[in-house]
Amino acid sequence: MNCKSNFICPLLVAAVSAGLASCQTVQTTQSGAVGVERTQVMMLSSAEVNKASQQAYRKTLQEAAKKKALNRDASQVQRVRAIAARLIPATSAFRADAPRWQWEVNVIASQEVNAWCMPGGKIAVYSGLIEKLNVTDEELAAVMGHEIAHALREHGRERASQQAAQSTAIGIGAALLGIGNAGASLANIVADVTVGLPYSREFEREADRIGVELAARAGYDPRAAISLWQKMGQAGGSAPPQFLSTHPSPENRARDLTDYAARVMPLYQAARRR
Ligand SMILES: [Zn+2]
């Protein structure tokens, strides 16, 4: 076990000493041209998180299909899948295994301005995002690149690990007190952390930076991320999209995106020449 200093370590130590979990320090991605480097502590394996993700994704698609909201507009589906087909090969710059993941890309008909990528490459783009923001292909590539980046960095696994550490600690406390532990299934946790709960600023910064590089390598103008997030902020007037509440939008986000888009411009220009 190699935890280094991390806020969840006391919990992990408690969990491990109780024989309930083990902790790994990992480097999920190469740093890329944008230089994302941060050691991550994981309690859950990729295999178990990806299996849970598959279950959660299946369930989401089934529910959408029941409401006749799954891939309703063939032209939107074709558009989103064509962009994914360019972004996915670009993931090899960050991790060699990613292009071979079982990627899935679907469009959910919904008023909601939303998009996400569950662990292991399970993508959904909501029609509300495409229509309400009137996105260009470059902007769509920006939002999809950002969401794919969360999956490459395994932010869902990291977040679920933090949750598991907490609930294990709660479980231990509860066991000591003789109280039962309710505990959600891992599939629910994975769905929650991907779709419903905000990621930290640090995770968002990493996804922004890797996202612009993925877009650039796929031949999409990385500067479109700036207008995408501006449109996102303007959408809905006084009631901004739910998406923004799970994607904290600090004032310096536009500055960071401008900076990193400039750094990856040579990759974009090289991709355009191919
Ligand atoms: Zn994000």
XYZ file of C-alpha atoms and ligand atoms in Angstrom:
275
model
C 0.000 0.000 0.000
C 1.388 3.344 -1.004
C -0.953 6.137 -0.073
C 1.439 9.055 0.383
C -0.375 11.940 1.927
C -4.009 12.017 1.030
C -7.078 13.118 2.900
C -8.802 9.763 2.547
C -5.847 7.822 3.894
C -6.958 7.593 7.507
C -10.175 6.083 6.195
C -8.272 3.742 3.906
C -6.049 2.626 6.750
C -9.152 1.901 8.808
C -10.746 0.073 5.886
C -7.640 -1.933 5.037
C -6.965 -2.883 8.634
C -10.535 -4.117 8.761
C -9.691 -6.232 5.681
C -12.356 -4.517 3.619
C -10.454 -2.707 0.916
C -7.070 -2.036 -0.588
C -5.629 1.141 -1.928
C -3.489 1.744 -4.986
C -1.621 4.808 -6.148
C -1.925 5.085 -9.905
C -1.121 7.273 -12.874
C -4.138 6.877 -15.162
C -2.850 8.896 -18.124
C 0.293 10.160 -19.823
C 0.683 13.876 -19.215
C 0.182 14.921 -22.865
C 1.206 18.275 -24.335
C -0.968 19.958 -21.700
C 1.089 18.388 -18.891
C -1.610 16.911 -16.659
C 0.212 15.096 -13.878
C -1.335 14.110 -10.595
C -1.018 10.843 -8.736
C -4.393 9.326 -7.914
C -5.400 7.056 -5.057
C -7.850 4.314 -5.956
C -9.645 1.859 -3.732
C -11.713 0.256 -6.456
C -10.313 -1.547 -9.491
C -10.947 -0.318 -13.044
C -12.520 -3.689 -13.792
C -15.180 -3.437 -11.088
C -15.915 0.226 -11.819
C -16.212 -0.406 -15.571
C -18.544 -3.334 -14.949
C -20.728 -1.152 -12.737
C -20.564 1.584 -15.372
C -21.783 -0.826 -18.025
C -24.777 -1.734 -15.848
C -25.574 1.911 -15.124
C -25.266 2.836 -18.816
C -27.499 -0.064 -19.900
C -30.126 1.039 -17.384
C -29.975 4.656 -18.554
C -30.390 3.608 -22.202
C -33.280 1.281 -21.349
C -35.073 4.050 -19.468
C -34.528 6.442 -22.379
C -35.783 3.820 -24.853
C -38.913 3.302 -22.756
C -39.637 7.028 -23.077
C -38.828 6.854 -26.808
C -36.002 9.282 -26.112
C -33.107 7.116 -27.305
C -31.481 8.196 -30.569
C -34.704 9.777 -31.783
C -33.032 12.071 -34.294
C -30.851 10.078 -36.695
C -28.965 13.144 -37.933
C -27.965 14.102 -34.363
C -26.803 10.538 -33.690
C -24.762 10.478 -36.876
C -23.215 13.851 -36.073
C -22.246 12.947 -32.500
C -20.854 9.533 -33.532
C -18.799 11.083 -36.332
C -17.182 13.473 -33.839
C -16.547 10.618 -31.384
C -14.921 8.609 -34.186
C -12.332 11.393 -34.573
C -11.817 12.019 -30.844
C -11.400 8.365 -29.801
C -8.174 7.676 -31.786
C -6.738 10.871 -30.246
C -7.078 9.319 -26.761
C -3.942 7.249 -27.468
C -1.891 10.360 -26.659
C -3.005 9.934 -23.051
C -3.391 6.194 -22.667
C -2.536 3.381 -25.042
C -5.473 1.170 -24.031
C -8.207 3.767 -24.571
C -8.749 3.460 -28.345
C -9.597 -0.216 -27.777
C -12.226 0.449 -25.054
C -15.798 -0.633 -25.730
C -16.887 2.904 -26.600
C -20.587 3.606 -26.967
C -22.106 6.900 -28.111
C -25.821 7.689 -27.876
C -28.079 10.725 -27.982
C -30.846 11.157 -25.423
C -33.788 13.366 -26.397
C -34.213 15.748 -23.465
C -34.674 19.435 -22.746
C -31.722 19.183 -20.413
C -28.406 20.740 -21.455
C -26.179 17.803 -20.578
C -23.503 15.369 -21.719
C -21.385 12.819 -19.893
C -19.031 9.898 -20.351
C -19.281 7.088 -17.822
C -16.136 5.114 -16.939
C -14.828 2.951 -19.767
C -16.171 5.181 -22.559
C -19.960 5.172 -22.302
C -21.029 8.520 -23.763
C -24.389 10.289 -23.800
C -25.123 13.670 -25.349
C -28.531 15.214 -24.650
C -30.419 16.832 -27.515
C -31.003 19.872 -25.273
C -27.293 20.649 -25.373
C -27.157 20.393 -29.172
C -30.314 22.426 -29.773
C -30.392 25.022 -26.994
C -26.745 25.976 -27.389
C -26.936 25.660 -31.169
C -23.490 24.091 -31.021
C -21.039 23.959 -33.890
C -19.173 20.683 -34.539
C -16.094 22.227 -32.915
C -18.062 23.094 -29.766
C -19.598 19.630 -29.669
C -16.079 18.196 -29.952
C -15.051 20.463 -27.055
C -17.756 19.222 -24.715
C -17.267 15.586 -25.759
C -13.485 15.924 -25.417
C -13.992 17.281 -21.897
C -16.261 14.384 -20.922
C -13.957 11.785 -22.522
C -11.092 13.320 -20.530
C -12.959 12.592 -17.278
C -13.134 8.935 -18.368
C -9.452 8.783 -19.383
C -8.419 10.196 -16.017
C -10.871 7.748 -14.374
C -12.351 10.554 -12.309
C -15.478 8.439 -11.796
C -13.386 5.647 -10.294
C -11.481 8.122 -8.155
C -14.658 9.764 -6.918
C -16.345 6.396 -6.311
C -13.209 5.321 -4.405
C -13.548 8.381 -2.175
C -17.206 7.559 -1.618
C -16.431 3.905 -0.930
C -13.766 4.968 1.561
C -16.286 7.159 3.320
C -19.049 4.590 3.340
C -16.598 1.903 4.473
C -15.608 4.153 7.331
C -19.265 4.779 8.069
C -19.844 1.044 7.776
C -17.063 0.323 10.252
C -18.427 2.976 12.613
C -21.912 1.595 12.205
C -20.689 -1.965 12.761
C -18.920 -0.871 15.936
C -22.127 0.771 17.090
C -24.150 -2.226 16.002
C -26.092 -0.295 13.346
C -26.699 -1.785 9.900
C -25.090 -0.217 6.824
C -27.554 0.621 4.056
C -24.937 1.148 1.319
C -25.748 1.893 -2.332
C -24.728 -0.484 -5.098
C -21.603 0.406 -7.024
C -23.616 0.910 -10.227
C -25.678 3.580 -8.470
C -22.554 5.225 -7.131
C -20.936 5.232 -10.586
C -24.079 6.729 -12.144
C -24.236 9.363 -9.394
C -20.625 10.407 -9.651
C -20.741 10.602 -13.463
C -24.114 12.200 -13.995
C -25.341 13.803 -10.814
C -22.560 14.976 -8.535
C -20.157 17.850 -9.088
C -16.515 17.021 -9.675
C -13.823 19.004 -7.901
C -12.200 22.040 -9.513
C -9.049 19.964 -9.944
C -10.908 17.283 -11.930
C -12.553 19.980 -14.051
C -9.234 21.655 -14.789
C -7.741 18.330 -15.876
C -10.751 17.564 -18.103
C -10.617 21.063 -19.632
C -6.918 20.765 -20.460
C -7.013 17.191 -21.783
C -10.247 18.016 -23.617
C -8.691 20.818 -25.660
C -5.767 18.561 -26.591
C -8.095 15.751 -27.711
C -10.074 18.217 -29.845
C -6.887 19.673 -31.367
C -5.453 16.244 -32.175
C -8.779 15.295 -33.797
C -8.588 18.395 -36.013
C -11.164 20.515 -34.180
C -10.276 24.104 -33.297
C -9.460 23.886 -29.567
C -10.526 27.526 -29.052
C -14.139 26.386 -29.470
C -14.038 25.275 -25.811
C -14.064 28.953 -24.847
C -17.235 29.796 -26.779
C -18.841 26.530 -25.677
C -18.506 27.367 -21.984
C -19.600 30.963 -22.664
C -22.766 29.686 -24.344
C -23.278 27.290 -21.456
C -23.068 30.158 -18.990
C -25.541 32.252 -20.990
C -28.060 29.450 -21.547
C -31.193 29.593 -19.473
C -30.733 33.207 -18.334
C -31.229 33.331 -14.583
C -31.577 29.534 -14.430
C -28.352 28.174 -15.919
C -28.254 24.532 -17.048
C -27.969 21.808 -14.432
C -24.780 20.825 -16.277
C -23.032 23.890 -14.896
C -23.897 22.957 -11.324
C -22.015 19.676 -11.783
C -19.286 21.522 -13.698
C -18.188 24.386 -11.493
C -17.325 27.332 -13.679
C -14.698 29.432 -11.939
C -13.946 32.874 -13.296
C -10.530 31.783 -14.458
C -11.872 28.900 -16.548
C -11.965 30.991 -19.752
C -8.431 32.191 -19.071
C -7.174 28.640 -18.507
C -8.920 27.392 -21.661
C -7.471 30.268 -23.692
C -3.994 29.471 -22.400
C -4.230 25.723 -23.043
C -5.972 26.080 -26.404
C -3.022 28.255 -27.493
C -0.555 25.578 -26.340
C -2.215 22.875 -28.463
C -2.688 25.007 -31.602
C 0.351 23.357 -33.285
C -1.338 19.956 -32.808
C -4.519 21.335 -34.370
C -2.590 22.788 -37.305
C -0.731 19.490 -37.800
C -4.011 17.552 -37.727
C -5.511 19.927 -40.316
C -2.600 19.303 -42.646
C -3.097 15.536 -42.596
Zn -16.429 18.073 -16.251
